[in-house]
Each structure stands twice: as structure tokens, then as C-alpha cells.
Short mmCIF file of C-alpha atoms in Angstrom, two decimals:
data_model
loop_
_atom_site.label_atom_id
_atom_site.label_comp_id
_atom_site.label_asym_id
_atom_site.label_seq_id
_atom_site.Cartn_x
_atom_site.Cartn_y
_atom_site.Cartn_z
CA UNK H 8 6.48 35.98 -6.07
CA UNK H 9 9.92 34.50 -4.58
CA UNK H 10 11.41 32.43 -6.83
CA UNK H 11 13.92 30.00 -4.32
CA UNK H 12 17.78 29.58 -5.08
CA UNK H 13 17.90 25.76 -4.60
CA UNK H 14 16.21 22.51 -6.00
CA UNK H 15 13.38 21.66 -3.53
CA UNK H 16 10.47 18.57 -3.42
CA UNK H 17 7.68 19.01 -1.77
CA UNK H 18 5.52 15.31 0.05
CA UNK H 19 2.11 17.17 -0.39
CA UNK H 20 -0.53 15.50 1.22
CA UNK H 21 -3.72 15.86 0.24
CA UNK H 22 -5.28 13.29 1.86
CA UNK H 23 -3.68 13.66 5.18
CA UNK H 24 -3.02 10.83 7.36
CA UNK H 25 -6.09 9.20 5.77
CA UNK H 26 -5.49 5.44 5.03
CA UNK H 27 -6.88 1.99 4.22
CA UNK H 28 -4.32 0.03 6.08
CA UNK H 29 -3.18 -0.55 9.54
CA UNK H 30 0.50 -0.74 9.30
CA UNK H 31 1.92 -1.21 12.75
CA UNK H 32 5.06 0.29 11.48
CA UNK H 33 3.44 3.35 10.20
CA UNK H 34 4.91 6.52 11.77
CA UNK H 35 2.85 9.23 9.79
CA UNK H 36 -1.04 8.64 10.33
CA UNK H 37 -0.68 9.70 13.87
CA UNK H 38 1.03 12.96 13.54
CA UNK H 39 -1.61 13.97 10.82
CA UNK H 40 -3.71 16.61 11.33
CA UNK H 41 -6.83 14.34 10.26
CA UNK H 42 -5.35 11.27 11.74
CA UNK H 43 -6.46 8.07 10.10
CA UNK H 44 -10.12 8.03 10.00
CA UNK H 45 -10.66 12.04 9.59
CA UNK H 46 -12.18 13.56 6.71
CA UNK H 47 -9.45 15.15 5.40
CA UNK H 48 -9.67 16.34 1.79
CA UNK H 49 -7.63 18.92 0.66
CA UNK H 50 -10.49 21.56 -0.23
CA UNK H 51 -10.20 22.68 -4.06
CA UNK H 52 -8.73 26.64 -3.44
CA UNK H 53 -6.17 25.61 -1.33
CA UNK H 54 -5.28 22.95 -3.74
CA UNK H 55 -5.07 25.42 -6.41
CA UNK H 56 -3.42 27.85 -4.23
CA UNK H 57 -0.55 25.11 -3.48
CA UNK H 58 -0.39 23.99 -7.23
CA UNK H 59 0.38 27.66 -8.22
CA UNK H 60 2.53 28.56 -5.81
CA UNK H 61 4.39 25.39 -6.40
CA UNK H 62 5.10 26.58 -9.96
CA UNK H 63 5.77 30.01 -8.75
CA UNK H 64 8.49 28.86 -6.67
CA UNK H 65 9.97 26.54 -8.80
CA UNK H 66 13.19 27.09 -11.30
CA UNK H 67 13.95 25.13 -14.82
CA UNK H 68 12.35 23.70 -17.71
CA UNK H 69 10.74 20.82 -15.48
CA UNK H 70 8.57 20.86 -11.99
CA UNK H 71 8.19 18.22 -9.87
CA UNK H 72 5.13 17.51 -7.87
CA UNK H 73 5.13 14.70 -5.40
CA UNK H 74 1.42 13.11 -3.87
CA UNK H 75 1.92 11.26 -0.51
CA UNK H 76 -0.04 10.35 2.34
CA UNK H 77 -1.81 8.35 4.39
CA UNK H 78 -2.77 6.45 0.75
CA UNK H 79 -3.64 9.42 -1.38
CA UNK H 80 -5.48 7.56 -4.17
CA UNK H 81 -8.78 7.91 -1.06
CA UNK H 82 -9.13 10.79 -2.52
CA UNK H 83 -10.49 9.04 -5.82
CA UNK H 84 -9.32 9.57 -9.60
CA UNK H 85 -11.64 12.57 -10.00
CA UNK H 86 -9.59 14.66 -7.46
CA UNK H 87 -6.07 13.82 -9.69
CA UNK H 88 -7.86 14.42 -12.65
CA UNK H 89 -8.55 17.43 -11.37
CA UNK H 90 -4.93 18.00 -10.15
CA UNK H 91 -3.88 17.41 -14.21
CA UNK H 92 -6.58 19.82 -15.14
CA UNK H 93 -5.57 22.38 -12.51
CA UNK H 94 -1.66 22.43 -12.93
CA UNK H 95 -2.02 22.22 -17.13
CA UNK H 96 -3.68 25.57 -16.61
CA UNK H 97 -1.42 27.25 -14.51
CA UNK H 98 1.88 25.69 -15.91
CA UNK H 99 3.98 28.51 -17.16
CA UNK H 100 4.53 28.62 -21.16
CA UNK H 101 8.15 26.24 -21.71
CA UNK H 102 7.93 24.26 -18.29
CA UNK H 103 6.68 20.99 -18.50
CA UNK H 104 5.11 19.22 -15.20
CA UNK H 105 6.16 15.51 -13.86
CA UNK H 106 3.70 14.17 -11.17
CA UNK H 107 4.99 11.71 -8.43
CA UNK H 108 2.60 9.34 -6.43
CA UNK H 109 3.76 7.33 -3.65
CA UNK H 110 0.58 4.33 -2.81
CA UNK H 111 -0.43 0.84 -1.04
CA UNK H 112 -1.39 -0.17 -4.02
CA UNK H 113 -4.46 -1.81 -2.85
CA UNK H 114 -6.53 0.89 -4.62
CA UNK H 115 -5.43 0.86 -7.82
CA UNK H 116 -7.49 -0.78 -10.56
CA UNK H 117 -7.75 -0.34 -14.45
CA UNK H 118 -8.95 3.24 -14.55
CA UNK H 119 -6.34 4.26 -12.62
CA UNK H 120 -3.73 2.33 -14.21
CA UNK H 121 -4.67 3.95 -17.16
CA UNK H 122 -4.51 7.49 -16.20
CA UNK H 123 -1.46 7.32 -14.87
CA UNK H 124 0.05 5.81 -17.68
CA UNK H 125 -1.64 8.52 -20.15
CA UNK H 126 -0.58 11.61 -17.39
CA UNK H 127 2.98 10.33 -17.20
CA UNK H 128 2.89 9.52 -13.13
CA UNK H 129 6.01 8.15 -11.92
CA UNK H 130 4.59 5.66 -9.29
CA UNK H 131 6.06 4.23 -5.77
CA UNK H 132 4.28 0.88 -4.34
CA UNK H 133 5.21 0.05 -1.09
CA UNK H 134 5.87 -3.88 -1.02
CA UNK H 135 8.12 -5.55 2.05
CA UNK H 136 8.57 -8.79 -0.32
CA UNK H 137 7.34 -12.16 -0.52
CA UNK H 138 3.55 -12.10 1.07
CA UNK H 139 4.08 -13.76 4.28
CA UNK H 140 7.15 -10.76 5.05
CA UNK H 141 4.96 -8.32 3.55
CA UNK H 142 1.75 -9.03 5.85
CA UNK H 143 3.95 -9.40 8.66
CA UNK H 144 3.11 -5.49 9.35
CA UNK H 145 1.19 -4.57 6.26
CA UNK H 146 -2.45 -5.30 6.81
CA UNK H 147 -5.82 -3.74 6.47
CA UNK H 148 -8.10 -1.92 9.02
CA UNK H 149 -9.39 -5.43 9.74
CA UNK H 150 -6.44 -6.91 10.07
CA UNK H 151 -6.54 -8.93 6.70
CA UNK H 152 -3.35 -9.74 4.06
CA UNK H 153 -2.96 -6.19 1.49
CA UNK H 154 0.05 -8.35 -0.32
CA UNK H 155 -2.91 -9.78 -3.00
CA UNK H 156 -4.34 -5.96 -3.73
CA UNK H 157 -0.61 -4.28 -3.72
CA UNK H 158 0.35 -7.09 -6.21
CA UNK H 159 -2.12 -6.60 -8.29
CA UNK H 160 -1.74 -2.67 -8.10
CA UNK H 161 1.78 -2.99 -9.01
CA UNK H 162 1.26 -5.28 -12.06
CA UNK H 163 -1.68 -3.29 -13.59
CA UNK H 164 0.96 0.05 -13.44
CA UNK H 165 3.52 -2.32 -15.04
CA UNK H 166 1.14 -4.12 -17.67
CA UNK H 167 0.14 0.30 -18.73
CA UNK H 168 3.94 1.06 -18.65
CA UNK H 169 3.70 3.15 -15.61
CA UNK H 170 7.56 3.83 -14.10
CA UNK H 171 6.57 1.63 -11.17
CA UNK H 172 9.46 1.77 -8.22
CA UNK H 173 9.30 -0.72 -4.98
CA UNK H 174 9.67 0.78 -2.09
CA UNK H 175 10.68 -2.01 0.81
CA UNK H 176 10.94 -1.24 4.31
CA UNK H 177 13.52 -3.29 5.87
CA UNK H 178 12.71 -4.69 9.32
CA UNK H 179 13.30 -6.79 12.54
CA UNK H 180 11.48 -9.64 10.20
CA UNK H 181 12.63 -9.27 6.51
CA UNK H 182 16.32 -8.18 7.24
CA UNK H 183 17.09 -11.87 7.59
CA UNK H 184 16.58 -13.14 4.12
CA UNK H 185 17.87 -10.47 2.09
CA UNK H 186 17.88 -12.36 -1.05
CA UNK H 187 14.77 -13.64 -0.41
CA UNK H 188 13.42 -10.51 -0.30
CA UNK H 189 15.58 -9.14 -3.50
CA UNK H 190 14.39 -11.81 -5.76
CA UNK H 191 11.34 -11.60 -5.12
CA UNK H 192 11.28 -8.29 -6.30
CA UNK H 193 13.55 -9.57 -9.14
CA UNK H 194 10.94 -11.99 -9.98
CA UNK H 195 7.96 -9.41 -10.23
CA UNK H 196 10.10 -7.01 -12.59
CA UNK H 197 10.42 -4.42 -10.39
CA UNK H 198 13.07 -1.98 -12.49
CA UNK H 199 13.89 0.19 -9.59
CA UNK H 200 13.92 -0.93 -5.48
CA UNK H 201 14.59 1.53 -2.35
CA UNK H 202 15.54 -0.29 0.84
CA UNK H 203 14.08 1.84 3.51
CA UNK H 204 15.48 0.95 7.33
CA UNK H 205 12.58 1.17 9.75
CA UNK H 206 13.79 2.65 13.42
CA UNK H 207 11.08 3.01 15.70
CA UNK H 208 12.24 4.79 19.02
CA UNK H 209 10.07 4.22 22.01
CA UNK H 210 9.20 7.01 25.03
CA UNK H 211 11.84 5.80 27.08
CA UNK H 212 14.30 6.36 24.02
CA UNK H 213 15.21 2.82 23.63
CA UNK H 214 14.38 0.76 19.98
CA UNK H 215 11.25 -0.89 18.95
CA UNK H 216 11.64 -4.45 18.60
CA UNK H 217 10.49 -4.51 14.90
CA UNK H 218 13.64 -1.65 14.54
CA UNK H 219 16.18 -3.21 11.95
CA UNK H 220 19.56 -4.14 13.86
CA UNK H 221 22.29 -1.79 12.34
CA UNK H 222 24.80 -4.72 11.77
CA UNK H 223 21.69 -6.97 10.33
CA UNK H 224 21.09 -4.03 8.03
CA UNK H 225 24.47 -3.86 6.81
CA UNK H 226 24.12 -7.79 6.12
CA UNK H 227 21.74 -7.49 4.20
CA UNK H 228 22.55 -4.64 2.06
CA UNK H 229 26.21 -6.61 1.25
CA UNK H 230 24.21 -9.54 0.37
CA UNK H 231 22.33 -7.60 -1.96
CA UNK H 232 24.81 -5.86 -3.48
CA UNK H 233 26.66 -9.15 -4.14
CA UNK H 234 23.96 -10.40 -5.91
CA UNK H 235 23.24 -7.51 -7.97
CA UNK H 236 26.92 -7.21 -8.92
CA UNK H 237 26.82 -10.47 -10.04
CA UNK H 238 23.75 -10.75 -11.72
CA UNK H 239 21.84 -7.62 -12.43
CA UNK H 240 24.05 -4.45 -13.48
CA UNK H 241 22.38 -3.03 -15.91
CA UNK H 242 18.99 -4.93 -15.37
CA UNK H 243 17.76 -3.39 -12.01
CA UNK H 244 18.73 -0.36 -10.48
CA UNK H 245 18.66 0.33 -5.94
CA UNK H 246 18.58 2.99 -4.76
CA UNK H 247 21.28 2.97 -2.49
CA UNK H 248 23.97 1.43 -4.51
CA UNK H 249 22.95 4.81 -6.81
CA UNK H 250 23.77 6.93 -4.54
CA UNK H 251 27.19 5.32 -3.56
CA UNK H 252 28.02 5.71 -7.34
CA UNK H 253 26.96 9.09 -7.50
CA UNK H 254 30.43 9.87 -5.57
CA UNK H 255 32.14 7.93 -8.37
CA UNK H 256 31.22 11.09 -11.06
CA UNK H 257 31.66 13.83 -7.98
CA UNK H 258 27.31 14.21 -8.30
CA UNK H 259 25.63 15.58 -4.92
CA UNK H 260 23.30 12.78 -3.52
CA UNK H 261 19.49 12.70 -5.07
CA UNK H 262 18.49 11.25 -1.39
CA UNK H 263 18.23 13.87 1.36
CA UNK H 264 19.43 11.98 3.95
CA UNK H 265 22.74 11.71 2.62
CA UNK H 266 23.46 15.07 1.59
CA UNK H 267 25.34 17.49 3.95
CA UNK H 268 22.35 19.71 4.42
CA UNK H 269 18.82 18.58 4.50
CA UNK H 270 15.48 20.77 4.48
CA UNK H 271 14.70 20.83 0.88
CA UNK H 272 12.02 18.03 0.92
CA UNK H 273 9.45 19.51 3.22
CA UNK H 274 5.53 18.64 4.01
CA UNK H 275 2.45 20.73 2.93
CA UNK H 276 -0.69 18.84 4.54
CA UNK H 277 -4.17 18.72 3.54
CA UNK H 278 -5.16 22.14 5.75
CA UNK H 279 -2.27 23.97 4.37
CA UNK H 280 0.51 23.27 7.50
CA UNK H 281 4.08 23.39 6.20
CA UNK H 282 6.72 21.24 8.11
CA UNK H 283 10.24 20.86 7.82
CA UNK H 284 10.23 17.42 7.08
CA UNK H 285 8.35 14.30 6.81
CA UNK H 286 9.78 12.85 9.74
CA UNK H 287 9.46 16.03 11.98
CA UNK H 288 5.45 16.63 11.60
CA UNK H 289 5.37 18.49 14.97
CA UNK H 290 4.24 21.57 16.41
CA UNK H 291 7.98 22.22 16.52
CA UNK H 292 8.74 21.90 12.89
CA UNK H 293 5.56 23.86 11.56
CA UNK H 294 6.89 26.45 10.45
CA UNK H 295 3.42 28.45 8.66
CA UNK H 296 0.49 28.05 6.52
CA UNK H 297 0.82 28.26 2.92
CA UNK H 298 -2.23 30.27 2.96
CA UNK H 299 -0.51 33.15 5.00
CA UNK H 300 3.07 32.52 3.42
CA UNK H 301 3.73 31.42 -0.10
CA UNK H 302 5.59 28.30 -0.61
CA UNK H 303 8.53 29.79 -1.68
CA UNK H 304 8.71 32.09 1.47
CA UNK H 305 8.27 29.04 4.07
CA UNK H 306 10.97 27.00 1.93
CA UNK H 307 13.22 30.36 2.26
CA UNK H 308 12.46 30.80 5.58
CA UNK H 309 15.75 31.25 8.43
CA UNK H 310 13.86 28.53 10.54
CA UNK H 311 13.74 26.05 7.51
CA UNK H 312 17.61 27.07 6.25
CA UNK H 313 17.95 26.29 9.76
CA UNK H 314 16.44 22.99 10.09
CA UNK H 315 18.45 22.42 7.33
CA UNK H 316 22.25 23.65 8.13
CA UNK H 317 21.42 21.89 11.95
CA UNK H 318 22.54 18.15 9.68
CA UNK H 319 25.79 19.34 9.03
CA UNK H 320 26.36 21.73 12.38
CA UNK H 321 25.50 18.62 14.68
CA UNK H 322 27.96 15.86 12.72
CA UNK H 323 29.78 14.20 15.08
CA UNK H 324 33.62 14.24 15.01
CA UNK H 325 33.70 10.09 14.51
CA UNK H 326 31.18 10.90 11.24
CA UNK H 327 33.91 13.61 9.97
CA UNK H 328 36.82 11.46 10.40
CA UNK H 329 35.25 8.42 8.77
CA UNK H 330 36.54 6.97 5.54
CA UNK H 331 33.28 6.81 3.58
CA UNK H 332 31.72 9.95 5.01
CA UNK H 333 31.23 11.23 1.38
CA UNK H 334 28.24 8.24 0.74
CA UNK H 335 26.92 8.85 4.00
CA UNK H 336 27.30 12.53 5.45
CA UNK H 337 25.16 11.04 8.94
CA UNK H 338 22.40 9.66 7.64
CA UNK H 339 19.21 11.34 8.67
CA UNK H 340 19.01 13.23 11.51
CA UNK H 341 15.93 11.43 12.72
CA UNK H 342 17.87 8.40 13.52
CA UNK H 343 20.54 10.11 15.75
CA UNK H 344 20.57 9.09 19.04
CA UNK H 345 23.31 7.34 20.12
CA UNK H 346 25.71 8.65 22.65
CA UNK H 347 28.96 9.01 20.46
CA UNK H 348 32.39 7.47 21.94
CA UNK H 349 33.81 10.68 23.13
CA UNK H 350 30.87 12.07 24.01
CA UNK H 351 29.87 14.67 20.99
CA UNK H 352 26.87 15.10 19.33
CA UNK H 353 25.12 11.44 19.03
CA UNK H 354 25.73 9.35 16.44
CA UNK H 355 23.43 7.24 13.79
CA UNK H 356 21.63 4.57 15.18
CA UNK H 357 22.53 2.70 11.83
CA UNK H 358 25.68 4.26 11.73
CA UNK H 359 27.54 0.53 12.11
CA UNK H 360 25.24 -0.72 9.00
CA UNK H 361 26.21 2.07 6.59
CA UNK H 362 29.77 2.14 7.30
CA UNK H 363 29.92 -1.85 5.97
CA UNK H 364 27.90 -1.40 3.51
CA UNK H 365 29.55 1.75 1.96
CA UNK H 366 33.02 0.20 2.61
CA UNK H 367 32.06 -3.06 1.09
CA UNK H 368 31.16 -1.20 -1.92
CA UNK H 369 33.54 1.54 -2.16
CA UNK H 370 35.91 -0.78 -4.46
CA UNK H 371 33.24 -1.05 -7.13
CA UNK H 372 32.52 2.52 -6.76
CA UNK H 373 36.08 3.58 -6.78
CA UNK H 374 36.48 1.08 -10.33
CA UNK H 375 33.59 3.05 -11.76
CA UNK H 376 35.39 5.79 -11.04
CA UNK H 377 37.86 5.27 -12.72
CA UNK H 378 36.80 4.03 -15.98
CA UNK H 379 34.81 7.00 -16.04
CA UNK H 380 37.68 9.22 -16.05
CA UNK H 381 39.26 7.11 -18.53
CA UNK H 382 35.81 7.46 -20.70
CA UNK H 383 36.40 11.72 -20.03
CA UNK H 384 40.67 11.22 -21.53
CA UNK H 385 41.01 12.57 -25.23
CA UNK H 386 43.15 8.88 -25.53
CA UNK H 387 41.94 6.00 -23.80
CA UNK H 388 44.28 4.76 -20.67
CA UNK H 389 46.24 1.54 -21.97
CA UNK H 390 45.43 0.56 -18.25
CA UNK H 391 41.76 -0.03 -19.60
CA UNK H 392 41.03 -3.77 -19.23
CA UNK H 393 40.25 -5.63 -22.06
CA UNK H 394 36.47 -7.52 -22.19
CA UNK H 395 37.51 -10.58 -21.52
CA UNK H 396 39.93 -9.41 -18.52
CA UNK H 397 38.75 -9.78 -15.06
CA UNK H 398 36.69 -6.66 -13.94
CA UNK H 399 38.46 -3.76 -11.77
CA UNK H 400 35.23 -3.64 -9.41
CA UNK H 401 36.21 -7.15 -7.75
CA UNK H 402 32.87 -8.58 -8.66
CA UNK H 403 34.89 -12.07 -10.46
CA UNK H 404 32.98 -11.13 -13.23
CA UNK H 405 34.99 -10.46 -17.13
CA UNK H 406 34.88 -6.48 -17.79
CA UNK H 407 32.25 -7.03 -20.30
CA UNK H 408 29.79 -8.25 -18.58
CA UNK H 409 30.33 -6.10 -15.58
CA UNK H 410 30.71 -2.29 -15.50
CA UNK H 411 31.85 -2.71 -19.05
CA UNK H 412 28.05 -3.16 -20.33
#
């Protein structure tokens, strides 16, 4: 079987579009196959079928499987007890298997707790803050508050010592009260937190009104980040302020949409369907079948490498000029729409956002940066503050109990 060249992730989703909640915001449980209410259940050959040729494909000492949805815990613990049972027997001799599960939440009791603890899940609850901002848009089918049940999910993974990350989508709503939102999460524990923008385009290709403002999503990220340099280096990690750093070491970004080239994080749905992307689940973007292509093949494919290369090929000339086009590289290419200035290809909806953001940071970055070359000399620099000197980064903070922790 084809083994690929190049690190890939694959959202499988067993489950479909399948879900317990309503979200209004939700912008996958239409394009399913099964839709939200179908009885989608990815049947047991297939699902052995993917889970080998997922291992086939794959290259180094650890594999990476990633369960999305829809809400894939539906599908009930038996199924991912299954999933343990079926990729322990196919998992080649000195590779060793790390399961991902993105969920509501609202599903998760003891038993599950508990399993995913013992299996070694790495878990992603999807929490928009404080209740009243999280049921703004996060209900059930019967239009009830989930905030109670996704709490309670989230604690029991915490109370187990599941790696338990927040995932918050930012909004028309939330983006207002950044810290608000950030210490709420603060206040819960929550280790690890990914700000996700929601941009909803409508048919006539203007913005949803629940669509996060670009310069109201730049606010709030700099409000964050102030807080977090201030208070919480070393204590909580975000997601984007890791990938920012990640240019301070020269590291390619861990997030595909801000990496030149995209494509290597595609779909596999419950009835086999592979599709470029999560965002592009289209008659378009499906490519094949995994049961008349292997994995590895469809990931390989020209129309994938493509989908892929089309980021980088379609960058406007205002995105190549600008200063902090390293943290950044576009965006993702689901959010360009804008007509740019002098007319080439369009531009990031958020593009204004990003761009103060990434500048507003780029002095703490560019201070990590250089201590870690400092940390990399066979002498160390005499230019090295001392701990009790004011930190490089600009935070006000003494070196010590900055980015010298």
C-alpha cells in the first residue's frame, strides 16, 4: 500500500452530521451525508477498512486518529471500544496509536470519562464561555441551555485526567467581552483554549450577522493576549499565541490554516466519502470513496495536492507584501472573499483582525526569539537580562517572571 510523503490528519466522522444540539452557527450538519437526524453509523467493515488503511498510510513511531462529527459520542462507548479493540489489532509492531475526540460534551458521563482517561483520548469540548454567551447559539434540539451538560462533561474529563482542550467560537455576541470570556475559561482550569472566528457568508455573499467583525476580532485577541502575558505564561497555553511563537524557533505552523499549503487535514464520512477539507464538504471537493481508493491514494491524489497548492497560488499581492505574513500565510481559504485593493485575488475577510493581532504580538515573539538563540550560543549573550530586569517582550513584567520562567 502507498505510504504518503507528508504528515496528514484525518476529521473522520463516524457519526456523520448526526447531533444532539441545534447550534444555529453550525455549518457541518447540513452538508452531511446523513444530515442531522439520519441514521448514520459508520458500518463495522468500513470502519475497519478506514482504521487500517489509516495505519497503512501513515509514517513514524506515532499515528494520529482524530473522531469528529455531528457529536460522535451518539454513536455510544461500545462503538469506541470497539475502535480501541480494532486499531490495537491492526497497529503495526513499534507504532503506538493516539486517539483524538472533538464533543458537546453533553454526553459524556462517568463511563466515558473513564475510558478515555484509561485509552489515553486527547479530548476537545466545545464551550463559547460563561453560560448565558454559551447558550446564546448553543442549545439543544428543543431549544433548551447545553452549558449545564458541557460543564459537567468537561469537569468529569478533568476530575479522570483526560487532556481536556476548550474550543471557543468567537462571535457577533462573545467578541465583546474578551476577558470575560478568557477567565471564565481561566476559572474552570481549562489548560489549553482555541479561539475559533465564526464567518457565516450568506447566498447573496454578504456576512451573517452573528459573523465576528474582523477589527472586533482583533480586539479581542489583543485583550487576551495582554492578559495572558501578564498573568498566565506558563499556566495556560492558546492556541493562537502558539502558533505566532512557532515563527520565533523557525517551526512550520501545527494549524492548517496558517501554513502556506493546506490539504493535509481532509474528511472521511460515515459512508466512506473523502473531501478535501472540513470546510469544503461538497460535491466539488469529493474527491473518492475510501472503499474504491485507499486513503493514502485520495490524500496523494493531483486533485487533493491541488486543493492544497490553490492556498498559496491564489495569495494576494497585499498578503505577500505584508509584514507578519509568516504568522498568517492568508488565513483559510474559506474566508476569502473580499475584493482586494488593486483588484487581485480576494483577500481574508479577517484579514484586518490578524494583521493587529500578529503585529501586536510580534514584539513578544521576536523577544522569544531571541533568548532562544541566546539559549542555542556555546556562551551566553552578556545582552541576556538579568531576573530582576524588565522583560525584552514589553509585557512590564521582571524577566523572571515572564519568558524567563
Amino acid at each position: 500500500m502507498v505510504k504518503i510523503t507528508r504528515d496528514f490528519q484525518v476529521f473522520v466522522k463516524p457519526a456523520g452530521g448526526r447531533c444532539n444540539l441545534a447550534c444555529d452557527y453550525c455549518y457541518y450538519v447540513e452538508r452531511s451525508a446523513a444530515g442531522p437526524d439520519g441514521p448514520a453509523r459508520m458500518p463495522e467493515e468500513l470502519l475497519t477498512a478506514y482504521i487500517v488503511q489509516h495505519l497503512a498510510a501513515a509514517t513514524g513511531p506515532e499515528i494520529r486518529f482524530s473522531w469528529h462529527g455531528g457529536e460522535p459520542t451518539l454513536l455510544g462507548l461500545d462503538y469506541f471500544r470497539r475502535i480501541v479493540e480494532l486499531q490495537r489489532r491492526h497497529c503495526p509492531s513499534g507504532v503506538s496509536i493516539r486517539n483524538g475526540l472533538q464533543t458537546n460534551g453533553t454526553l459524556l458521563d462517568d463511563p466515558w470519562a473513564r475510558f478515555l482517561a484509561a485509552e489515553g483520548f486527547a479530548v476537545g469540548v466545545s464551550l463559547d464561555g460563561p453560560a448565558e454567551m454559551h447558550d446564546r447559539f448553543r442549545r439543544t434540539r428543543h431549544g433548551r441551555s447545553s452549558f449545564d451538560r458541557a460543564l459537567q462533561g468537561y469537569r468529569r474529563l478533568r476530575q479522570q485526567g483526560v487532556p481536556a482542550d476548550v474550543l471557543c467560537v468567537v462571535n457577533a455576541h462573545n467578541v465583546r467581552q474578551p476577558l470575560a470570556v478568557y477567565r471564565f475559561f481561566k476559572e474552570i482550569g481549562a489548560p489549553y483554549v482555541s479561539f475559533l472566528p465564526l464567518v457565516e457568508r450568506q447566498s447573496d455573499g454578504s456576512v451573517g450577522e452573528r459573523s465576528v467583525p474582523p477589527a472586533a476580532w482583533g480586539d479581542f485577541l489583543c485583550a487576551v493576549f495582554d492578559e495572558w502575558v501578564r498573568e498566565d505564561i506558563g499556566r495556560i497555553k492558546i492556541q493562537i499565541i502558539e502558533e505566532a511563537t512557532r515563527t520565533a524557533f523557525g517551526q512550520e505552523h501545527s494549524l492548517c490554516i496558517f501554513r502556506p499549503v493546506c490539504g493535509d487535514i481532509p474528511v472521511v464520512e460515515h459512508n466512506g466519502d473523502f473531501y478535501s477539507c472540513d470546510h469544503f464538504v461538497d460535491e466539488a471537493h469529493r474527491l473518492g470513496n475510501i472503499r474504491d481508493m485507499t486513503l493514502a491514494e485520495l490524500l496523494d491524489s493531483p486533485a487533493q495536492r491541488a486543493f492544497g497548492q490553490a492556498k498559496q497560488a491564489t495569495l494576494p499581492r497585499i498578503c505577500r507584501e505584508c509584514p507578519v505574513l509568516e504568522m498568517c500565510h492568508g488565513e483559510c481559504p474559506k474566508n476569502r472573499f473580499v475584493p482586494s485593493p488593486d483588484g487581485d485575488f480576494p483577500l481574508n475577510y479577517l484579514c484586518a483582525g490578524y494583521r493587529q493581532f500578529f503585529t501586536h504580538c510580534r514584539p513578544f515573539v521576536n523577544a522569544v526569539a531571541v533568548q532562544w538563540r541566546q539559549s542555542l550560543a556555546p556562551d551566553p549573550s552578556p545582552a541576556k537580562p538579568g531576573r530582576n530586569a524588565p522583560c525584552p517582550c514589553g509585557s512590564g513584567r521582571k524577566y523572571k517572571h515572564c519568558c524567563g520562567r
